[in-house]
PDB file of C-alpha atoms in Angstrom:
ATOM      1  CA  MET A  18      -0.286   0.135   0.439  1.00 78.00           C
ATOM      2  CA  SER A  19       1.470   3.249  -1.269  1.00 88.00           C
ATOM      3  CA  LYS A  20       1.516   5.917   1.557  1.00 89.00           C
ATOM      4  CA  ARG A  21      -1.259   8.122  -0.151  1.00 89.00           C
ATOM      5  CA  GLU A  22      -2.986   5.251  -0.226  1.00 90.00           C
ATOM      6  CA  GLU A  23      -2.435   4.272   3.646  1.00 92.00           C
ATOM      7  CA  GLN A  24      -3.600   8.175   4.541  1.00 91.00           C
ATOM      8  CA  LYS A  25      -6.560   7.390   3.209  1.00 91.00           C
ATOM      9  CA  GLN A  26      -7.188   4.587   4.582  1.00 94.00           C
ATOM     10  CA  GLN A  27      -6.821   6.027   8.364  1.00 95.00           C
ATOM     11  CA  ARG A  28      -8.615   9.146   6.902  1.00 95.00           C
ATOM     12  CA  ARG A  29     -11.398   6.745   6.927  1.00 96.00           C
ATOM     13  CA  THR A  30     -11.247   5.145   9.661  1.00 96.00           C
ATOM     14  CA  GLN A  31     -11.027   8.252  11.294  1.00 97.00           C
ATOM     15  CA  ILE A  32     -13.722   9.153   9.994  1.00 98.00           C
ATOM     16  CA  LEU A  33     -15.487   6.057  11.297  1.00 98.00           C
ATOM     17  CA  GLY A  34     -14.407   6.173  14.507  1.00 97.00           C
ATOM     18  CA  THR A  35     -15.712   9.309  14.815  1.00 98.00           C
ATOM     19  CA  ALA A  36     -19.099   8.731  13.414  1.00 98.00           C
ATOM     20  CA  LEU A  37     -19.995   6.064  15.429  1.00 98.00           C
ATOM     21  CA  ASP A  38     -19.287   7.861  18.795  1.00 97.00           C
ATOM     22  CA  LEU A  39     -21.888  10.820  17.879  1.00 98.00           C
ATOM     23  CA  PHE A  40     -24.356   8.204  16.773  1.00 97.00           C
ATOM     24  CA  ILE A  41     -24.161   6.299  19.493  1.00 96.00           C
ATOM     25  CA  ARG A  42     -24.316   9.543  21.702  1.00 95.00           C
ATOM     26  CA  LYS A  43     -26.679  11.417  19.205  1.00 96.00           C
ATOM     27  CA  GLY A  44     -28.593   8.923  17.294  1.00 94.00           C
ATOM     28  CA  TYR A  45     -28.296   8.304  13.509  1.00 95.00           C
ATOM     29  CA  THR A  46     -31.427  11.054  13.204  1.00 94.00           C
ATOM     30  CA  ALA A  47     -29.521  13.475  14.918  1.00 96.00           C
ATOM     31  CA  THR A  48     -25.817  13.581  13.981  1.00 97.00           C
ATOM     32  CA  LYS A  49     -25.685  16.312  11.140  1.00 97.00           C
ATOM     33  CA  ILE A  50     -22.880  15.039   8.148  1.00 97.00           C
ATOM     34  CA  SER A  51     -21.180  18.746   9.520  1.00 97.00           C
ATOM     35  CA  ASP A  52     -21.168  17.738  12.994  1.00 98.00           C
ATOM     36  CA  ILE A  53     -18.992  14.381  11.442  1.00 98.00           C
ATOM     37  CA  SER A  54     -16.746  16.165   9.288  1.00 97.00           C
ATOM     38  CA  GLN A  55     -16.107  18.929  11.614  1.00 98.00           C
ATOM     39  CA  ALA A  56     -15.005  16.266  14.453  1.00 98.00           C
ATOM     40  CA  VAL A  57     -13.366  14.795  12.302  1.00 97.00           C
ATOM     41  CA  GLY A  58     -11.735  18.941  11.043  1.00 96.00           C
ATOM     42  CA  MET A  59     -12.542  18.168   7.595  1.00 96.00           C
ATOM     43  CA  SER A  60     -14.907  20.028   5.327  1.00 96.00           C
ATOM     44  CA  VAL A  61     -17.785  18.376   4.613  1.00 96.00           C
ATOM     45  CA  GLY A  62     -17.518  18.110   0.743  1.00 95.00           C
ATOM     46  CA  LEU A  63     -14.087  16.322   1.920  1.00 95.00           C
ATOM     47  CA  LEU A  64     -15.913  14.143   3.679  1.00 96.00           C
ATOM     48  CA  PHE A  65     -17.796  13.318   0.840  1.00 95.00           C
ATOM     49  CA  HIS A  66     -14.801  11.918  -1.350  1.00 94.00           C
ATOM     50  CA  TYR A  67     -14.794   9.193   1.602  1.00 96.00           C
ATOM     51  CA  PHE A  68     -18.479   8.491   1.899  1.00 96.00           C
ATOM     52  CA  SER A  69     -21.450   9.560  -0.334  1.00 96.00           C
ATOM     53  CA  SER A  70     -23.513   9.842   2.156  1.00 96.00           C
ATOM     54  CA  LYS A  71     -24.619  10.278   6.087  1.00 96.00           C
ATOM     55  CA  GLU A  72     -26.501   7.432   5.762  1.00 96.00           C
ATOM     56  CA  ASN A  73     -23.583   6.038   3.749  1.00 96.00           C
ATOM     57  CA  LEU A  74     -21.736   5.492   6.244  1.00 97.00           C
ATOM     58  CA  TYR A  75     -23.666   4.256   8.751  1.00 97.00           C
ATOM     59  CA  GLU A  76     -24.485   1.423   6.113  1.00 96.00           C
ATOM     60  CA  GLU A  77     -20.308   1.766   6.063  1.00 97.00           C
ATOM     61  CA  LEU A  78     -20.266   0.987  10.342  1.00 97.00           C
ATOM     62  CA  ILE A  79     -23.441  -1.764  10.155  1.00 96.00           C
ATOM     63  CA  LYS A  80     -21.761  -4.314   7.690  1.00 95.00           C
ATOM     64  CA  ILE A  81     -19.177  -3.778  10.291  1.00 95.00           C
ATOM     65  CA  GLY A  82     -20.925  -3.907  13.326  1.00 93.00           C
ATOM     66  CA  MET A  83     -22.419  -7.256  11.716  1.00 92.00           C
ATOM     67  CA  SER A  84     -19.247  -9.170  10.384  1.00 90.00           C
ATOM     68  CA  GLY A  85     -17.208  -9.682  13.722  1.00 86.00           C
ATOM     69  CA  PRO A  86     -20.070 -11.516  15.606  1.00 82.00           C
ATOM     70  CA  GLU A  87     -20.875 -13.958  11.923  1.00 84.00           C
ATOM     71  CA  SER A  88     -17.049 -14.420  11.101  1.00 89.00           C
ATOM     72  CA  MET A  89     -17.002 -15.247  14.988  1.00 90.00           C
ATOM     73  CA  MET A  90     -19.785 -17.536  14.565  1.00 88.00           C
ATOM     74  CA  THR A  91     -18.380 -19.142  11.305  1.00 89.00           C
ATOM     75  CA  GLN A  92     -14.550 -19.326  12.780  1.00 92.00           C
ATOM     76  CA  LEU A  93     -15.409 -21.316  16.376  1.00 93.00           C
ATOM     77  CA  ASN A  94     -18.229 -23.635  13.622  1.00 91.00           C
ATOM     78  CA  GLY A  95     -17.536 -27.371  14.887  1.00 93.00           C
ATOM     79  CA  LEU A  96     -15.954 -26.845  18.074  1.00 97.00           C
ATOM     80  CA  PRO A  97     -18.264 -28.444  21.494  1.00 98.00           C
ATOM     81  CA  PRO A  98     -20.557 -26.536  22.212  1.00 98.00           C
ATOM     82  CA  LEU A  99     -20.087 -24.693  25.416  1.00 98.00           C
ATOM     83  CA  THR A 100     -16.602 -24.203  24.330  1.00 98.00           C
ATOM     84  CA  PHE A 101     -18.034 -22.614  21.171  1.00 98.00           C
ATOM     85  CA  PHE A 102     -19.792 -20.276  24.087  1.00 98.00           C
ATOM     86  CA  GLU A 103     -17.107 -20.087  25.993  1.00 98.00           C
ATOM     87  CA  GLN A 104     -14.780 -18.929  22.790  1.00 97.00           C
ATOM     88  CA  MET A 105     -17.203 -16.617  21.945  1.00 97.00           C
ATOM     89  CA  CYS A 106     -17.036 -14.670  24.919  1.00 98.00           C
ATOM     90  CA  SER A 107     -13.882 -14.738  25.852  1.00 98.00           C
ATOM     91  CA  GLN A 108     -13.181 -13.353  22.073  1.00 96.00           C
ATOM     92  CA  ILE A 109     -15.577 -10.455  21.952  1.00 97.00           C
ATOM     93  CA  PHE A 110     -14.384  -9.237  25.453  1.00 98.00           C
ATOM     94  CA  SER A 111     -10.856  -9.396  24.780  1.00 97.00           C
ATOM     95  CA  ALA A 112     -11.818  -6.921  21.955  1.00 96.00           C
ATOM     96  CA  ILE A 113     -13.752  -5.109  23.698  1.00 96.00           C
ATOM     97  CA  VAL A 114     -11.240  -4.282  26.754  1.00 96.00           C
ATOM     98  CA  GLN A 115      -8.382  -3.511  23.847  1.00 96.00           C
ATOM     99  CA  GLU A 116     -10.690  -1.801  21.204  1.00 94.00           C
ATOM    100  CA  PRO A 117     -13.013   0.035  22.599  1.00 93.00           C
ATOM    101  CA  PHE A 118     -14.762   0.355  18.766  1.00 95.00           C
ATOM    102  CA  VAL A 119     -15.637  -2.497  19.561  1.00 96.00           C
ATOM    103  CA  ALA A 120     -17.814  -1.963  22.664  1.00 96.00           C
ATOM    104  CA  LYS A 121     -18.703   1.472  20.701  1.00 97.00           C
ATOM    105  CA  MET A 122     -20.357  -1.335  18.258  1.00 97.00           C
ATOM    106  CA  PHE A 123     -22.692  -3.105  19.901  1.00 96.00           C
ATOM    107  CA  VAL A 124     -24.299  -0.250  21.334  1.00 97.00           C
ATOM    108  CA  LEU A 125     -24.938   1.182  17.845  1.00 97.00           C
ATOM    109  CA  MET A 126     -26.139  -2.343  16.608  1.00 95.00           C
ATOM    110  CA  ASN A 127     -28.710  -2.200  19.102  1.00 94.00           C
ATOM    111  CA  GLN A 128     -29.275   1.059  18.865  1.00 95.00           C
ATOM    112  CA  ALA A 129     -29.830   0.362  14.814  1.00 94.00           C
ATOM    113  CA  PHE A 130     -31.735  -2.959  15.468  1.00 91.00           C
ATOM    114  CA  SER A 131     -34.833  -1.276  17.705  1.00 91.00           C
ATOM    115  CA  SER A 132     -34.280   2.427  16.003  1.00 91.00           C
ATOM    116  CA  GLU A 133     -38.015   3.324  14.163  1.00 91.00           C
ATOM    117  CA  ALA A 134     -35.344   6.295  12.263  1.00 90.00           C
ATOM    118  CA  THR A 135     -32.254   3.521  11.498  1.00 92.00           C
ATOM    119  CA  PRO A 136     -33.473   3.313   7.022  1.00 92.00           C
ATOM    120  CA  GLU A 137     -35.555   0.651   5.715  1.00 92.00           C
ATOM    121  CA  TYR A 138     -33.081  -1.619   4.151  1.00 92.00           C
ATOM    122  CA  ILE A 139     -30.175  -1.001   6.774  1.00 93.00           C
ATOM    123  CA  GLN A 140     -32.748  -2.625   9.362  1.00 91.00           C
ATOM    124  CA  LYS A 141     -33.524  -5.278   6.865  1.00 90.00           C
ATOM    125  CA  MET A 142     -30.195  -6.174   6.669  1.00 90.00           C
ATOM    126  CA  ILE A 143     -29.328  -6.175  10.157  1.00 90.00           C
ATOM    127  CA  GLN A 144     -32.682  -8.603  10.565  1.00 86.00           C
ATOM    128  CA  LYS A 145     -30.888 -11.370   8.490  1.00 84.00           C
ATOM    129  CA  VAL A 146     -28.431 -11.850  10.940  1.00 82.00           C
ATOM    130  CA  ASN A 147     -30.005 -12.563  14.091  1.00 87.00           C
ATOM    131  CA  TYR A 148     -27.787 -14.078  17.185  1.00 90.00           C
ATOM    132  CA  TYR A 149     -30.096 -15.752  19.248  1.00 93.00           C
ATOM    133  CA  GLU A 150     -31.607 -18.041  16.678  1.00 94.00           C
ATOM    134  CA  ALA A 151     -28.437 -19.095  14.851  1.00 92.00           C
ATOM    135  CA  SER A 152     -27.801 -19.994  18.362  1.00 95.00           C
ATOM    136  CA  VAL A 153     -30.209 -22.333  19.307  1.00 97.00           C
ATOM    137  CA  PRO A 154     -28.816 -25.710  17.791  1.00 97.00           C
ATOM    138  CA  VAL A 155     -25.220 -25.061  19.251  1.00 97.00           C
ATOM    139  CA  MET A 156     -27.630 -24.425  22.986  1.00 98.00           C
ATOM    140  CA  ILE A 157     -29.713 -27.648  21.948  1.00 98.00           C
ATOM    141  CA  ALA A 158     -27.127 -29.578  21.182  1.00 98.00           C
ATOM    142  CA  GLY A 159     -24.751 -28.696  24.891  1.00 98.00           C
ATOM    143  CA  GLN A 160     -28.392 -29.754  26.374  1.00 98.00           C
ATOM    144  CA  LYS A 161     -27.770 -33.090  24.413  1.00 98.00           C
ATOM    145  CA  GLU A 162     -23.890 -33.499  25.502  1.00 98.00           C
ATOM    146  CA  ARG A 163     -25.399 -32.244  29.363  1.00 98.00           C
ATOM    147  CA  THR A 164     -22.462 -29.282  29.638  1.00 98.00           C
ATOM    148  CA  ILE A 165     -24.827 -26.594  28.628  1.00 99.00           C
ATOM    149  CA  ARG A 166     -27.939 -26.593  31.631  1.00 98.00           C
ATOM    150  CA  ASP A 167     -31.966 -27.269  31.122  1.00 98.00           C
ATOM    151  CA  GLY A 168     -34.353 -25.357  29.592  1.00 98.00           C
ATOM    152  CA  ASP A 169     -36.202 -23.339  26.625  1.00 99.00           C
ATOM    153  CA  PRO A 170     -32.447 -23.103  24.174  1.00 99.00           C
ATOM    154  CA  LEU A 171     -33.935 -19.805  22.162  1.00 98.00           C
ATOM    155  CA  ALA A 172     -34.414 -18.344  26.082  1.00 98.00           C
ATOM    156  CA  LEU A 173     -30.835 -19.399  27.393  1.00 98.00           C
ATOM    157  CA  SER A 174     -29.043 -17.385  24.194  1.00 98.00           C
ATOM    158  CA  VAL A 175     -31.380 -14.990  25.132  1.00 98.00           C
ATOM    159  CA  ALA A 176     -29.881 -14.167  28.384  1.00 98.00           C
ATOM    160  CA  TYR A 177     -26.683 -15.443  27.115  1.00 98.00           C
ATOM    161  CA  TRP A 178     -26.695 -12.637  24.210  1.00 97.00           C
ATOM    162  CA  THR A 179     -28.052  -9.953  26.048  1.00 97.00           C
ATOM    163  CA  ALA A 180     -25.417 -10.231  29.242  1.00 98.00           C
ATOM    164  CA  ILE A 181     -22.623  -9.896  26.428  1.00 98.00           C
ATOM    165  CA  GLN A 182     -25.068  -6.959  24.998  1.00 97.00           C
ATOM    166  CA  GLY A 183     -25.696  -5.253  28.061  1.00 98.00           C
ATOM    167  CA  ALA A 184     -21.681  -5.654  29.241  1.00 98.00           C
ATOM    168  CA  ALA A 185     -20.448  -4.433  26.232  1.00 98.00           C
ATOM    169  CA  GLU A 186     -23.189  -1.012  26.070  1.00 97.00           C
ATOM    170  CA  ALA A 187     -21.751  -0.704  30.009  1.00 98.00           C
ATOM    171  CA  VAL A 188     -18.022  -0.595  28.828  1.00 98.00           C
ATOM    172  CA  ALA A 189     -18.328   1.547  26.238  1.00 97.00           C
ATOM    173  CA  LEU A 190     -21.223   4.051  27.657  1.00 96.00           C
ATOM    174  CA  TYR A 191     -19.890   4.275  31.094  1.00 96.00           C
ATOM    175  CA  GLY A 192     -16.348   2.992  31.565  1.00 96.00           C
ATOM    176  CA  MET A 193     -17.502  -0.023  33.901  1.00 97.00           C
ATOM    177  CA  PRO A 194     -14.635  -2.382  34.078  1.00 98.00           C
ATOM    178  CA  CYS A 195     -15.788  -5.627  31.299  1.00 98.00           C
ATOM    179  CA  PRO A 196     -16.659  -8.492  33.142  1.00 98.00           C
ATOM    180  CA  GLN A 197     -15.143 -12.055  32.851  1.00 98.00           C
ATOM    181  CA  SER A 198     -16.659 -14.090  30.140  1.00 98.00           C
ATOM    182  CA  GLU A 199     -16.179 -16.995  32.734  1.00 98.00           C
ATOM    183  CA  TRP A 200     -19.490 -15.067  34.364  1.00 98.00           C
ATOM    184  CA  ILE A 201     -21.554 -14.921  31.145  1.00 98.00           C
ATOM    185  CA  VAL A 202     -21.188 -18.330  30.271  1.00 98.00           C
ATOM    186  CA  ASP A 203     -21.588 -19.529  33.758  1.00 98.00           C
ATOM    187  CA  ILE A 204     -25.811 -18.521  32.593  1.00 98.00           C
ATOM    188  CA  ILE A 205     -25.662 -21.365  30.039  1.00 99.00           C
ATOM    189  CA  ARG A 206     -23.157 -23.906  32.227  1.00 98.00           C
ATOM    190  CA  ARG A 207     -24.911 -27.146  33.177  1.00 97.00           C
ATOM    191  CA  LYS A 208     -24.391 -27.166  36.609  1.00 94.00           C
ATOM    192  CA  SER A 209     -23.471 -30.566  37.932  1.00 80.00           C
TER     193      SER A 209
END
């Protein structure tokens, strides 16, 4: 990568990070493209060289937010069920501690999923990826192995993922310490 391409990529990353901060603090609708350009320290016209619109910038952030957990689920597929959930939580929390951007992405994704202001096509993109339901077969397999507690597998999946979501939001929005992943996995772990 040439020096110029590297600088362009760094600037793009800076814009994404700044937009993420503004979107989670002010919301999608209340954040103006001029707010983002001002916070980055560039003109609106120059920002449009990187992203054609606020919606395009938002979409890029959503794609990034969807790619992390999707990639991890694919990577961890095939592990024993309890190990799958242990590794998933451990990797997410490790990323949250090392890179604040990750915790903020959890906030953005939750807002995008639940907000009526989210553009419809982005809502549809997000709804295609349902971690609660995608985790159910792994929960059932773990129940059959007797490593995951008895109970409704969808409800267990909801408990697991919302605990991760809540922890990520507490870290991103309130500067709270990240819990240990074992504490989250203990929600679904079968007790002897």
